[in-house]
Amino acid sequence: MGNIVVVGTQWGDEGKGKIVDLLAQDIDIVVRFQGGNNAGHTLIVDGKKFIFHLIPSGILYKDKKCAIGNGVVVDPEVLLEEIRNLKKSGMEITPERLSLSEKAHVIMTYHKAIDLAREAAKGKDKIGTTGRGIGPCYEDKAARTGVRVIDLTEPETLEEKIRTNIIEKNFYLTKFFGSEPLECKPVLDNYLRMAEDLKPFISNVSLELDQALKAGKQILFEGAQATHLDIDHGTYPFVTSSNPVAGQVCAGAGIGPKHLHSILGIVKAYTTRVGSGPFVCELKDKTGDYLQEKGSEFGSTTGRKRRCGWLDLVMIKDSIRLNGLDSLAITKLDVLTGLEEIKICVGYNLEGEKIDYVPASIKQLDRCVPVYKIMPGWEEDISLARRMEQLPSNARAYLQTIEEITGVPVSIISVGPGRQDAIVLK
Ligand code: GDP
Ligand code: IMO
Ligand code: MG
């Protein structure tokens, strides 16, 4: 299989976790390379549900190694809780199985406070962030004032950084937002305590991956968020603060591009979005409610209802270009069962002109009207299909249309949330 990159092609929650878990059986190491615990990746294995926010979705296999790369922003509280929960389920989470990059940035108490205060102040114009401090942490990384995982191993450096940062953050929190200031000592003590528990996992992930590659091991890079939430290529400013596109793998894991062999894009069979921002194919009618209910479209991280709409191939074609996708995994096809007709957006009409890319201007995007191809639906239950021939002809026609319009082959079709609920074509 070689080394594979798995990325989201829409606005997140495409089912990346499920597909990573499925593919991980033939992989040695699974690596996260961007984002943080804004991600919520759901795995259902033997009827048991696991939601991972930071730990890569390969961890349920006892013989697999998982790594959190330098491009990730890490909330130690969340990481330690995930480790504790896995241990409670009887799994052994040792430093041999989980590595945390010493260069990853740490989400601090003040990042979370700023994220929440800023969103509250924006009111109806809010981005609808997950409130996990992701943006403020990446801001400090770019500003060169961030706390890195390595700093957790040097109490003096940590104290110095927290003391300096907290003066500035308190000024911002109290004077600009009218929020309560944070006290340095409790924050420092808390992070020092957590540092003790995290220390065994801290390592040079880039070096470890290099050794693994030299030993012929296969690596899967697990994207979080998705292409249209990308800070450069997404629907800015309604985006996250990292680059979820495949090109970020190298910078965010510390390896060179020659090691990436195939790029798989995860495409939900319809579109969802949590949080604010433009959504050309959004359905604010009973079909939208149907998709939301049948697909159990609630955010895995915040529990918010996901907005739903038809599949938008304009977005997918952008994702194919931006990630260099080799193939597509279509997820949640089972959710479309029971609909009389299914629409696929094949272009946008922007004031009389047909375009087939997502415009950079949010105002223009808001004015885009979807051009739909209408396809017949199917009634048959497809959740037990394990071969293409077992799908009704209308479902096969839907998949074929996606391939024809995008020019990219479909390699996996997911028909249910469980590990086995899939048709693997290649
Ligand atoms: P991720 O963030 O991309 O990993 O996706 P999430 O886990 O946030 O959301 C996907 C949701 O759909 C989860 O609840 C999965 O268990 C579920 N899911 C994944 N694939 C399928 C599928 O093919 N059919 C159905 N019905 N559910 C699926
Ligand atoms: P996974 O990996 C869906 C969205 C938030 C918000 C915007 C910015 O599970 O697909 P942030 O907290 O990142 O500053 O929020 O991005 N968002 C996601 N939406 N799935 C995710 O991750 C997301 N991570 C962030 O809802 O609109
Ligand atoms: Mg998710």
mmCIF file of C-alpha atoms in Angstrom, residues 99-394:
data_model
loop_
_atom_site.group_PDB
_atom_site.id
_atom_site.type_symbol
_atom_site.label_atom_id
_atom_site.label_comp_id
_atom_site.label_asym_id
_atom_site.label_seq_id
_atom_site.Cartn_x
_atom_site.Cartn_y
_atom_site.Cartn_z
ATOM 1 C CA SER A 99 4.754 9.327 20.635
ATOM 2 C CA LEU A 100 4.200 13.023 21.122
ATOM 3 C CA SER A 101 6.432 15.388 19.170
ATOM 4 C CA GLU A 102 8.615 17.611 21.325
ATOM 5 C CA LYS A 103 8.018 20.389 18.789
ATOM 6 C CA ALA A 104 4.209 20.334 18.931
ATOM 7 C CA HIS A 105 2.668 23.452 20.459
ATOM 8 C CA VAL A 106 0.753 23.289 23.717
ATOM 9 C CA ILE A 107 -2.764 24.679 24.123
ATOM 10 C CA MET A 108 -2.688 26.761 27.294
ATOM 11 C CA THR A 109 -5.506 27.816 29.627
ATOM 12 C CA TYR A 110 -5.365 31.348 28.204
ATOM 13 C CA HIS A 111 -5.823 30.077 24.624
ATOM 14 C CA LYS A 112 -9.130 28.507 25.590
ATOM 15 C CA ALA A 113 -10.205 31.645 27.506
ATOM 16 C CA ILE A 114 -9.392 33.875 24.502
ATOM 17 C CA ASP A 115 -11.160 31.564 22.022
ATOM 18 C CA LEU A 116 -14.364 31.639 24.109
ATOM 19 C CA ALA A 117 -14.216 35.377 24.904
ATOM 20 C CA ARG A 118 -13.605 36.268 21.271
ATOM 21 C CA GLU A 119 -16.482 34.154 19.978
ATOM 22 C CA ALA A 120 -18.846 35.564 22.622
ATOM 23 C CA ALA A 121 -17.837 39.115 21.664
ATOM 24 C CA LYS A 122 -18.460 38.458 17.968
ATOM 25 C CA GLY A 123 -22.062 37.472 18.634
ATOM 26 C CA LYS A 124 -23.896 36.604 15.420
ATOM 27 C CA ASP A 125 -20.690 37.082 13.404
ATOM 28 C CA LYS A 126 -18.886 34.321 15.294
ATOM 29 C CA ILE A 127 -16.943 31.641 13.409
ATOM 30 C CA GLY A 128 -18.544 28.955 15.526
ATOM 31 C CA THR A 129 -15.217 27.551 16.680
ATOM 32 C CA THR A 130 -15.047 24.482 18.863
ATOM 33 C CA GLY A 131 -13.863 26.725 21.715
ATOM 34 C CA ARG A 132 -10.835 24.538 22.315
ATOM 35 C CA GLY A 133 -8.223 27.296 21.966
ATOM 36 C CA ILE A 134 -7.004 26.078 18.579
ATOM 37 C CA GLY A 135 -6.812 29.481 16.846
ATOM 38 C CA PRO A 136 -5.117 31.340 19.718
ATOM 39 C CA CYS A 137 -2.535 28.532 20.069
ATOM 40 C CA TYR A 138 -1.604 28.661 16.369
ATOM 41 C CA GLU A 139 -1.481 32.468 16.662
ATOM 42 C CA ASP A 140 1.163 32.209 19.386
ATOM 43 C CA LYS A 141 3.080 29.663 17.305
ATOM 44 C CA ALA A 142 3.246 32.163 14.428
ATOM 45 C CA ALA A 143 4.004 35.008 16.837
ATOM 46 C CA ARG A 144 6.903 32.956 18.260
ATOM 47 C CA THR A 145 5.570 33.193 21.797
ATOM 48 C CA GLY A 146 4.122 29.678 21.984
ATOM 49 C CA VAL A 147 4.809 26.986 24.555
ATOM 50 C CA ARG A 148 6.128 23.797 22.946
ATOM 51 C CA VAL A 149 5.935 20.270 24.299
ATOM 52 C CA ILE A 150 9.695 20.315 24.922
ATOM 53 C CA ASP A 151 9.150 23.253 27.304
ATOM 54 C CA LEU A 152 7.108 20.918 29.515
ATOM 55 C CA THR A 153 10.350 19.075 30.253
ATOM 56 C CA GLU A 154 12.137 22.280 31.372
ATOM 57 C CA PRO A 155 10.234 23.757 34.352
ATOM 58 C CA GLU A 156 12.241 27.008 34.282
ATOM 59 C CA THR A 157 11.549 27.637 30.602
ATOM 60 C CA LEU A 158 7.884 26.788 31.131
ATOM 61 C CA GLU A 159 7.579 29.174 34.072
ATOM 62 C CA GLU A 160 9.292 31.982 32.197
ATOM 63 C CA LYS A 161 7.048 31.558 29.161
ATOM 64 C CA ILE A 162 3.849 31.321 31.174
ATOM 65 C CA ARG A 163 4.772 34.387 33.268
ATOM 66 C CA THR A 164 5.557 36.507 30.224
ATOM 67 C CA ASN A 165 2.568 35.344 28.216
ATOM 68 C CA ILE A 166 0.042 35.683 30.990
ATOM 69 C CA ILE A 167 0.794 39.412 31.436
ATOM 70 C CA GLU A 168 -0.093 40.052 27.789
ATOM 71 C CA LYS A 169 -3.050 37.650 27.723
ATOM 72 C CA ASN A 170 -4.551 39.110 30.914
ATOM 73 C CA PHE A 171 -4.307 42.603 29.443
ATOM 74 C CA TYR A 172 -6.196 41.386 26.376
ATOM 75 C CA LEU A 173 -8.735 39.344 28.339
ATOM 76 C CA THR A 174 -9.587 42.022 30.909
ATOM 77 C CA LYS A 175 -9.218 45.284 28.968
ATOM 78 C CA PHE A 176 -10.605 44.132 25.632
ATOM 79 C CA PHE A 177 -13.180 41.513 26.572
ATOM 80 C CA GLY A 178 -13.910 42.432 30.189
ATOM 81 C CA SER A 179 -13.129 38.822 31.197
ATOM 82 C CA GLU A 180 -11.527 37.666 34.432
ATOM 83 C CA PRO A 181 -7.692 37.599 34.562
ATOM 84 C CA LEU A 182 -5.824 34.293 34.990
ATOM 85 C CA GLU A 183 -3.431 33.650 37.842
ATOM 86 C CA CYS A 184 0.014 32.435 36.890
ATOM 87 C CA LYS A 185 0.708 29.993 39.738
ATOM 88 C CA PRO A 186 -2.284 27.665 39.327
ATOM 89 C CA VAL A 187 -1.742 27.558 35.556
ATOM 90 C CA LEU A 188 1.945 26.749 35.988
ATOM 91 C CA ASP A 189 1.293 24.102 38.659
ATOM 92 C CA ASN A 190 -1.351 22.440 36.509
ATOM 93 C CA TYR A 191 0.908 22.220 33.444
ATOM 94 C CA LEU A 192 3.871 21.044 35.536
ATOM 95 C CA ARG A 193 1.716 18.268 36.963
ATOM 96 C CA MET A 194 0.508 17.192 33.547
ATOM 97 C CA ALA A 195 4.061 17.399 32.194
ATOM 98 C CA GLU A 196 5.076 14.596 34.561
ATOM 99 C CA ASP A 197 2.469 12.264 33.068
ATOM 100 C CA LEU A 198 3.257 13.233 29.484
ATOM 101 C CA LYS A 199 7.060 13.057 29.709
ATOM 102 C CA PRO A 200 7.418 9.364 28.805
ATOM 103 C CA PHE A 201 5.599 9.942 25.511
ATOM 104 C CA ILE A 202 7.612 12.981 24.379
ATOM 105 C CA SER A 203 10.038 12.240 21.562
ATOM 106 C CA ASN A 204 11.556 13.316 18.247
ATOM 107 C CA VAL A 205 8.749 12.091 15.988
ATOM 108 C CA SER A 206 10.536 13.138 12.790
ATOM 109 C CA LEU A 207 13.506 10.966 13.717
ATOM 110 C CA GLU A 208 11.272 8.034 14.656
ATOM 111 C CA LEU A 209 9.414 8.246 11.358
ATOM 112 C CA ASP A 210 12.697 8.415 9.451
ATOM 113 C CA GLN A 211 13.915 5.252 11.193
ATOM 114 C CA ALA A 212 10.617 3.538 10.467
ATOM 115 C CA LEU A 213 10.740 4.511 6.796
ATOM 116 C CA LYS A 214 14.291 3.175 6.534
ATOM 117 C CA ALA A 215 13.092 -0.091 8.053
ATOM 118 C CA GLY A 216 10.404 -0.333 5.346
ATOM 119 C CA LYS A 217 7.480 0.350 7.654
ATOM 120 C CA GLN A 218 4.263 1.771 6.221
ATOM 121 C CA ILE A 219 2.819 4.983 7.540
ATOM 122 C CA LEU A 220 -0.677 6.437 7.349
ATOM 123 C CA PHE A 221 -1.072 10.178 7.886
ATOM 124 C CA GLU A 222 -4.469 10.992 9.391
ATOM 125 C CA GLY A 223 -5.864 14.382 8.469
ATOM 126 C CA ALA A 224 -8.186 16.263 10.774
ATOM 127 C CA GLN A 225 -10.724 18.916 9.745
ATOM 128 C CA ALA A 226 -10.850 19.213 5.970
ATOM 129 C CA THR A 227 -9.841 21.043 2.813
ATOM 130 C CA HIS A 228 -12.582 23.677 2.949
ATOM 131 C CA LEU A 229 -11.652 24.456 6.568
ATOM 132 C CA ASP A 230 -8.020 25.009 5.515
ATOM 133 C CA ILE A 231 -6.679 28.385 6.605
ATOM 134 C CA ASP A 232 -5.326 29.087 3.108
ATOM 135 C CA HIS A 233 -7.733 27.243 0.853
ATOM 136 C CA GLY A 234 -10.974 27.093 2.841
ATOM 137 C CA THR A 235 -13.922 29.468 3.128
ATOM 138 C CA TYR A 236 -11.859 32.073 5.010
ATOM 139 C CA PRO A 237 -12.496 33.423 7.638
ATOM 140 C CA PHE A 238 -14.888 30.535 8.444
ATOM 141 C CA VAL A 239 -12.031 28.066 8.689
ATOM 142 C CA THR A 240 -9.754 26.490 11.254
ATOM 143 C CA SER A 241 -6.234 27.794 11.937
ATOM 144 C CA SER A 242 -4.192 24.975 10.393
ATOM 145 C CA ASN A 243 -3.646 23.466 6.936
ATOM 146 C CA PRO A 244 -5.606 20.199 6.719
ATOM 147 C CA VAL A 245 -4.519 19.688 3.086
ATOM 148 C CA ALA A 246 -2.172 16.836 2.197
ATOM 149 C CA GLY A 247 0.728 19.211 1.524
ATOM 150 C CA GLN A 248 0.917 19.894 5.267
ATOM 151 C CA VAL A 249 1.868 16.299 6.071
ATOM 152 C CA CYS A 250 5.559 16.916 5.456
ATOM 153 C CA ALA A 251 5.860 20.068 7.557
ATOM 154 C CA GLY A 252 3.543 18.742 10.276
ATOM 155 C CA ALA A 253 5.186 15.336 10.699
ATOM 156 C CA GLY A 254 8.775 16.184 9.778
ATOM 157 C CA ILE A 255 9.295 14.043 6.687
ATOM 158 C CA GLY A 256 10.048 14.734 3.020
ATOM 159 C CA PRO A 257 7.465 14.675 0.187
ATOM 160 C CA LYS A 258 9.064 11.692 -1.582
ATOM 161 C CA HIS A 259 7.691 9.430 1.157
ATOM 162 C CA LEU A 260 4.033 10.093 0.314
ATOM 163 C CA HIS A 261 2.727 7.462 -2.081
ATOM 164 C CA SER A 262 -1.017 7.922 -2.271
ATOM 165 C CA ILE A 263 -3.550 10.498 -1.166
ATOM 166 C CA LEU A 264 -7.069 9.396 -0.294
ATOM 167 C CA GLY A 265 -9.875 11.941 -0.025
ATOM 168 C CA ILE A 266 -12.820 11.156 2.231
ATOM 169 C CA VAL A 267 -16.130 12.320 0.750
ATOM 170 C CA LYS A 268 -19.379 12.088 2.670
ATOM 171 C CA ALA A 269 -22.161 11.143 0.208
ATOM 172 C CA TYR A 270 -23.818 14.474 1.066
ATOM 173 C CA THR A 271 -22.399 17.621 2.695
ATOM 174 C CA THR A 272 -22.360 18.763 6.324
ATOM 175 C CA ARG A 273 -20.903 21.731 8.137
ATOM 176 C CA VAL A 274 -20.678 22.579 11.848
ATOM 177 C CA GLY A 275 -20.274 26.234 12.732
ATOM 178 C CA SER A 276 -20.849 29.334 10.635
ATOM 179 C CA GLY A 277 -19.930 30.164 7.056
ATOM 180 C CA PRO A 278 -21.219 29.861 3.503
ATOM 181 C CA PHE A 279 -22.802 26.585 2.392
ATOM 182 C CA VAL A 280 -24.015 26.685 -1.230
ATOM 183 C CA CYS A 281 -25.892 23.359 -1.191
ATOM 184 C CA GLU A 282 -27.395 23.691 2.284
ATOM 185 C CA LEU A 283 -30.910 22.262 2.671
ATOM 186 C CA LYS A 284 -33.045 24.151 5.147
ATOM 187 C CA ASP A 285 -36.053 21.940 4.429
ATOM 188 C CA LYS A 286 -37.332 18.494 5.372
ATOM 189 C CA THR A 287 -34.697 16.753 3.227
ATOM 190 C CA GLY A 288 -32.013 18.577 5.257
ATOM 191 C CA ASP A 289 -33.733 17.420 8.459
ATOM 192 C CA TYR A 290 -33.894 13.879 7.055
ATOM 193 C CA LEU A 291 -30.133 13.803 6.405
ATOM 194 C CA GLN A 292 -29.410 15.338 9.817
ATOM 195 C CA GLU A 293 -31.551 12.771 11.638
ATOM 196 C CA LYS A 294 -30.775 9.691 9.564
ATOM 197 C CA GLY A 295 -27.060 10.499 9.504
ATOM 198 C CA SER A 296 -27.049 11.348 13.255
ATOM 199 C CA GLU A 297 -25.346 14.560 12.253
ATOM 200 C CA PHE A 298 -24.266 15.949 15.599
ATOM 201 C CA GLY A 299 -20.699 17.232 16.107
ATOM 202 C CA SER A 300 -18.466 14.600 17.774
ATOM 203 C CA THR A 301 -16.622 17.334 19.689
ATOM 204 C CA THR A 302 -19.255 19.905 20.598
ATOM 205 C CA GLY A 303 -22.513 17.992 20.115
ATOM 206 C CA ARG A 304 -23.866 20.788 17.877
ATOM 207 C CA LYS A 305 -26.326 19.878 15.111
ATOM 208 C CA ARG A 306 -24.518 19.711 11.771
ATOM 209 C CA ARG A 307 -25.987 21.701 8.890
ATOM 210 C CA CYS A 308 -26.766 19.365 5.962
ATOM 211 C CA GLY A 309 -27.039 19.621 2.184
ATOM 212 C CA TRP A 310 -26.518 17.793 -1.102
ATOM 213 C CA LEU A 311 -23.141 16.572 -2.305
ATOM 214 C CA ASP A 312 -21.202 19.466 -3.842
ATOM 215 C CA LEU A 313 -18.813 18.316 -6.563
ATOM 216 C CA VAL A 314 -17.496 21.856 -7.062
ATOM 217 C CA MET A 315 -16.013 21.589 -3.569
ATOM 218 C CA ILE A 316 -14.781 18.058 -4.231
ATOM 219 C CA LYS A 317 -13.058 19.062 -7.475
ATOM 220 C CA ASP A 318 -11.283 21.860 -5.594
ATOM 221 C CA SER A 319 -10.205 19.284 -3.000
ATOM 222 C CA ILE A 320 -8.925 16.946 -5.696
ATOM 223 C CA ARG A 321 -6.745 19.729 -7.062
ATOM 224 C CA LEU A 322 -5.603 21.086 -3.688
ATOM 225 C CA ASN A 323 -4.625 17.669 -2.297
ATOM 226 C CA GLY A 324 -3.657 15.838 -5.480
ATOM 227 C CA LEU A 325 -6.134 13.077 -4.633
ATOM 228 C CA ASP A 326 -5.491 9.627 -6.111
ATOM 229 C CA SER A 327 -8.827 8.172 -5.078
ATOM 230 C CA LEU A 328 -11.990 8.843 -3.103
ATOM 231 C CA ALA A 329 -13.655 7.014 -0.215
ATOM 232 C CA ILE A 330 -17.394 7.693 -0.259
ATOM 233 C CA THR A 331 -18.887 7.451 3.235
ATOM 234 C CA LYS A 332 -22.401 7.306 4.659
ATOM 235 C CA LEU A 333 -23.926 6.158 1.361
ATOM 236 C CA ASP A 334 -26.458 4.232 3.488
ATOM 237 C CA VAL A 335 -27.860 7.525 4.783
ATOM 238 C CA LEU A 336 -29.188 8.349 1.294
ATOM 239 C CA THR A 337 -31.311 5.172 1.225
ATOM 240 C CA GLY A 338 -35.019 5.983 1.126
ATOM 241 C CA LEU A 339 -34.801 9.273 -0.746
ATOM 242 C CA GLU A 340 -36.923 9.421 -3.889
ATOM 243 C CA GLU A 341 -34.384 11.552 -5.712
ATOM 244 C CA ILE A 342 -30.861 12.657 -4.956
ATOM 245 C CA LYS A 343 -29.221 15.828 -6.209
ATOM 246 C CA ILE A 344 -25.556 16.376 -6.976
ATOM 247 C CA CYS A 345 -24.190 19.865 -7.408
ATOM 248 C CA VAL A 346 -22.165 19.923 -10.625
ATOM 249 C CA GLY A 347 -21.497 23.663 -10.905
ATOM 250 C CA TYR A 348 -22.297 27.082 -9.445
ATOM 251 C CA ASN A 349 -24.251 29.809 -11.139
ATOM 252 C CA LEU A 350 -22.717 33.142 -10.191
ATOM 253 C CA GLU A 351 -24.872 35.931 -11.561
ATOM 254 C CA GLY A 352 -25.512 34.189 -14.857
ATOM 255 C CA GLU A 353 -22.024 32.736 -15.251
ATOM 256 C CA LYS A 354 -21.412 29.016 -14.663
ATOM 257 C CA ILE A 355 -18.283 28.385 -12.591
ATOM 258 C CA ASP A 356 -16.814 25.111 -11.370
ATOM 259 C CA TYR A 357 -14.474 26.265 -8.606
ATOM 260 C CA VAL A 358 -15.078 27.771 -5.169
ATOM 261 C CA PRO A 359 -14.549 31.549 -5.414
ATOM 262 C CA ALA A 360 -12.195 33.185 -2.887
ATOM 263 C CA SER A 361 -14.636 35.968 -2.057
ATOM 264 C CA ILE A 362 -17.116 34.969 0.640
ATOM 265 C CA LYS A 363 -19.573 37.514 -0.745
ATOM 266 C CA GLN A 364 -19.371 35.912 -4.200
ATOM 267 C CA LEU A 365 -19.693 32.445 -2.689
ATOM 268 C CA ASP A 366 -22.820 33.555 -0.839
ATOM 269 C CA ARG A 367 -24.307 34.598 -4.182
ATOM 270 C CA CYS A 368 -23.547 31.264 -5.883
ATOM 271 C CA VAL A 369 -26.577 29.143 -6.732
ATOM 272 C CA PRO A 370 -26.050 25.390 -7.133
ATOM 273 C CA VAL A 371 -26.594 23.733 -10.516
ATOM 274 C CA TYR A 372 -27.924 20.257 -9.796
ATOM 275 C CA LYS A 373 -27.956 16.974 -11.620
ATOM 276 C CA ILE A 374 -30.970 15.027 -10.358
ATOM 277 C CA MET A 375 -30.639 11.284 -9.915
ATOM 278 C CA PRO A 376 -33.138 8.611 -8.867
ATOM 279 C CA GLY A 377 -32.782 7.280 -5.322
ATOM 280 C CA TRP A 378 -33.113 3.702 -3.991
ATOM 281 C CA GLU A 379 -35.129 1.962 -1.292
ATOM 282 C CA GLU A 380 -33.033 -1.142 -0.618
ATOM 283 C CA ASP A 381 -31.065 -1.442 2.632
ATOM 284 C CA ILE A 382 -27.397 -1.300 1.592
ATOM 285 C CA SER A 383 -25.796 -1.579 5.015
ATOM 286 C CA LEU A 384 -24.839 -5.221 4.480
ATOM 287 C CA ALA A 385 -23.369 -4.732 0.990
ATOM 288 C CA ARG A 386 -19.724 -5.828 0.843
ATOM 289 C CA ARG A 387 -19.348 -6.011 -2.936
ATOM 290 C CA MET A 388 -20.217 -3.460 -5.606
ATOM 291 C CA GLU A 389 -22.691 -5.881 -7.253
ATOM 292 C CA GLN A 390 -24.711 -5.942 -4.028
ATOM 293 C CA LEU A 391 -25.580 -2.253 -4.385
ATOM 294 C CA PRO A 392 -28.819 -1.274 -6.165
ATOM 295 C CA SER A 393 -28.231 0.026 -9.697
ATOM 296 C CA ASN A 394 -29.253 3.577 -8.716
#
